[in-house]
Short mmCIF file of C-alpha atoms in Angstrom, two decimals:
data_model
loop_
_atom_site.label_atom_id
_atom_site.label_comp_id
_atom_site.label_asym_id
_atom_site.label_seq_id
_atom_site.Cartn_x
_atom_site.Cartn_y
_atom_site.Cartn_z
CA UNK E 152 100.25 97.32 125.14
CA UNK E 153 96.84 99.08 124.41
CA UNK E 154 97.25 101.71 121.76
CA UNK E 155 96.26 105.23 122.42
CA UNK E 156 93.42 105.32 120.19
CA UNK E 157 91.86 102.45 121.68
CA UNK E 158 92.44 104.62 125.10
CA UNK E 159 90.88 107.53 123.56
CA UNK E 160 87.83 105.86 121.69
CA UNK E 161 87.45 104.23 125.60
CA UNK E 162 87.25 107.74 127.04
CA UNK E 163 84.74 108.47 124.41
CA UNK E 164 82.65 105.49 124.95
CA UNK E 165 82.59 106.91 128.87
CA UNK E 166 81.13 110.52 127.77
CA UNK E 167 78.71 108.88 125.02
CA UNK E 168 77.38 106.73 128.16
CA UNK E 169 76.86 109.44 130.38
CA UNK E 170 75.38 111.54 127.60
CA UNK E 171 72.73 108.89 127.35
CA UNK E 172 72.50 108.37 130.96
CA UNK E 173 71.44 112.05 132.10
CA UNK E 174 69.81 114.02 129.22
CA UNK E 175 69.57 117.86 129.45
CA UNK E 176 66.68 119.39 131.98
CA UNK E 177 63.64 119.47 129.56
CA UNK E 178 65.07 117.88 126.85
CA UNK E 179 64.02 114.04 126.22
CA UNK E 180 66.53 111.23 125.70
CA UNK E 181 67.40 110.89 121.89
CA UNK E 182 68.30 107.17 120.75
CA UNK E 183 72.00 108.32 119.86
CA UNK E 184 73.67 110.71 121.53
CA UNK E 185 75.34 114.17 120.14
CA UNK E 186 78.67 114.28 121.50
CA UNK E 187 80.57 117.71 121.87
CA UNK E 188 83.34 118.83 119.97
CA UNK E 189 86.87 118.88 121.72
CA UNK E 190 86.62 122.59 122.05
CA UNK E 191 83.05 122.00 123.79
CA UNK E 192 84.30 120.05 126.61
CA UNK E 193 85.07 121.04 130.00
CA UNK E 194 88.39 120.22 131.49
CA UNK E 195 87.25 117.40 133.79
CA UNK E 196 85.95 115.65 130.66
CA UNK E 197 89.73 116.12 128.60
CA UNK E 198 91.48 115.18 131.72
CA UNK E 199 88.80 112.04 131.89
CA UNK E 200 89.64 111.29 128.33
CA UNK E 201 93.58 112.04 128.38
CA UNK E 202 94.56 110.29 131.62
CA UNK E 203 95.14 106.90 129.97
CA UNK E 204 97.45 108.52 127.51
CA UNK E 205 99.27 110.36 129.93
CA UNK E 206 99.87 107.06 132.10
CA UNK E 207 100.87 104.96 129.79
CA UNK E 208 103.15 108.31 128.37
CA UNK E 209 104.51 108.75 132.09
CA UNK E 210 105.14 104.89 132.83
CA UNK E 211 107.01 103.69 129.46
CA UNK E 212 109.57 106.57 128.40
CA UNK E 213 111.32 104.19 126.37
CA UNK E 214 108.02 103.46 124.18
CA UNK E 215 107.33 107.11 124.01
CA UNK E 216 108.66 107.72 120.52
CA UNK E 217 106.49 104.40 119.20
CA UNK E 218 103.24 106.52 120.70
CA UNK E 219 104.04 109.59 118.86
CA UNK E 220 104.71 108.16 115.75
CA UNK E 221 101.47 106.34 116.39
CA UNK E 222 99.52 109.14 116.50
CA UNK E 223 100.69 111.30 113.79
CA UNK E 224 100.26 107.98 111.76
CA UNK E 225 96.61 107.91 112.70
CA UNK E 226 96.25 111.56 111.95
CA UNK E 227 97.55 110.92 108.59
CA UNK E 228 95.24 107.99 107.87
CA UNK E 229 91.82 108.56 105.71
CA UNK E 230 88.17 108.06 107.52
CA UNK E 231 88.86 104.16 105.63
CA UNK E 232 92.19 103.75 106.92
CA UNK E 233 91.47 104.36 110.38
CA UNK E 234 88.21 102.23 110.26
CA UNK E 235 90.40 98.94 108.59
CA UNK E 236 92.95 99.68 111.34
CA UNK E 237 90.27 99.39 114.17
CA UNK E 238 88.82 96.02 112.32
CA UNK E 239 92.58 95.05 112.89
CA UNK E 240 93.12 96.18 116.09
CA UNK E 241 90.00 94.38 117.19
CA UNK E 242 90.77 91.09 115.52
CA UNK E 243 94.23 91.36 117.12
CA UNK E 244 92.70 91.66 120.63
CA UNK E 245 90.09 88.85 119.67
CA UNK E 246 92.98 86.28 119.03
CA UNK E 247 94.01 83.84 121.23
CA UNK E 248 98.18 83.81 122.54
CA UNK E 249 98.63 81.24 120.31
CA UNK E 250 97.41 83.16 117.33
CA UNK E 251 99.33 86.32 118.10
CA UNK E 252 102.71 84.08 118.26
CA UNK E 253 101.79 82.87 115.04
CA UNK E 254 101.02 86.26 113.53
CA UNK E 255 104.06 87.77 114.74
CA UNK E 256 106.31 84.85 113.24
CA UNK E 257 104.41 85.44 109.78
CA UNK E 258 104.64 89.04 110.22
CA UNK E 259 108.38 89.55 110.86
CA UNK E 260 109.52 87.04 108.14
CA UNK E 261 106.79 88.45 105.47
CA UNK E 262 108.53 92.11 105.89
CA UNK E 263 111.98 90.88 105.00
CA UNK E 264 110.45 90.07 101.66
CA UNK E 265 110.10 92.17 98.46
CA UNK E 266 106.39 93.11 97.59
CA UNK E 267 105.64 89.89 95.19
CA UNK E 268 107.27 87.67 97.45
CA UNK E 269 105.20 88.51 100.02
CA UNK E 270 102.07 88.84 97.89
CA UNK E 271 102.80 85.02 96.99
CA UNK E 272 103.12 84.40 100.45
CA UNK E 273 99.62 85.82 101.35
CA UNK E 274 98.36 83.63 98.53
CA UNK E 275 99.86 80.63 99.49
CA UNK E 276 99.06 80.83 103.65
CA UNK E 277 95.21 80.93 101.96
CA UNK E 278 95.18 77.52 101.02
CA UNK E 279 97.63 75.87 103.23
CA UNK E 280 95.97 73.11 106.09
CA UNK E 281 96.68 73.60 109.79
CA UNK E 282 99.39 71.01 109.50
CA UNK E 283 101.27 73.05 106.80
CA UNK E 284 100.72 76.59 108.44
CA UNK E 285 102.15 74.90 111.93
CA UNK E 286 105.13 73.03 110.24
CA UNK E 287 105.76 76.60 107.95
CA UNK E 288 106.04 78.51 111.66
CA UNK E 289 108.20 75.93 112.84
CA UNK E 290 110.67 76.31 110.28
CA UNK E 291 110.18 80.37 110.29
CA UNK E 292 110.26 80.60 113.93
CA UNK E 293 113.15 82.89 115.03
CA UNK E 294 115.65 80.73 117.33
CA UNK E 295 116.33 82.75 120.71
#
């Protein structure tokens, strides 16, 4: 499931594309379009941006609390933290299903560890061979 911010970013990219395709009358096209502030968007543009969020909100009542927490957390992030989060989302989207499964196992295990042990495992993980990582994952995979 894509995060809310991905949907909003996609909407903004759509606005950017339309702004680049149709420069205002009498004005030459620019290499970088200047997008308006939210308050300057008309209602149709706002609806276009918000529709994916509205659809997800209505389709998943059980996920609403999580969606709201994510949006609130996003608002508290610094620009650098948001950049890192976007990079992490991109990395996740580019992973194969197998790599995602491995990442989930590692994450679930690491979140239970104290900070010192977590850092030690991160350092050890970087030095492990592919076979060693696979054995570690098999040992620590949750039993269903």
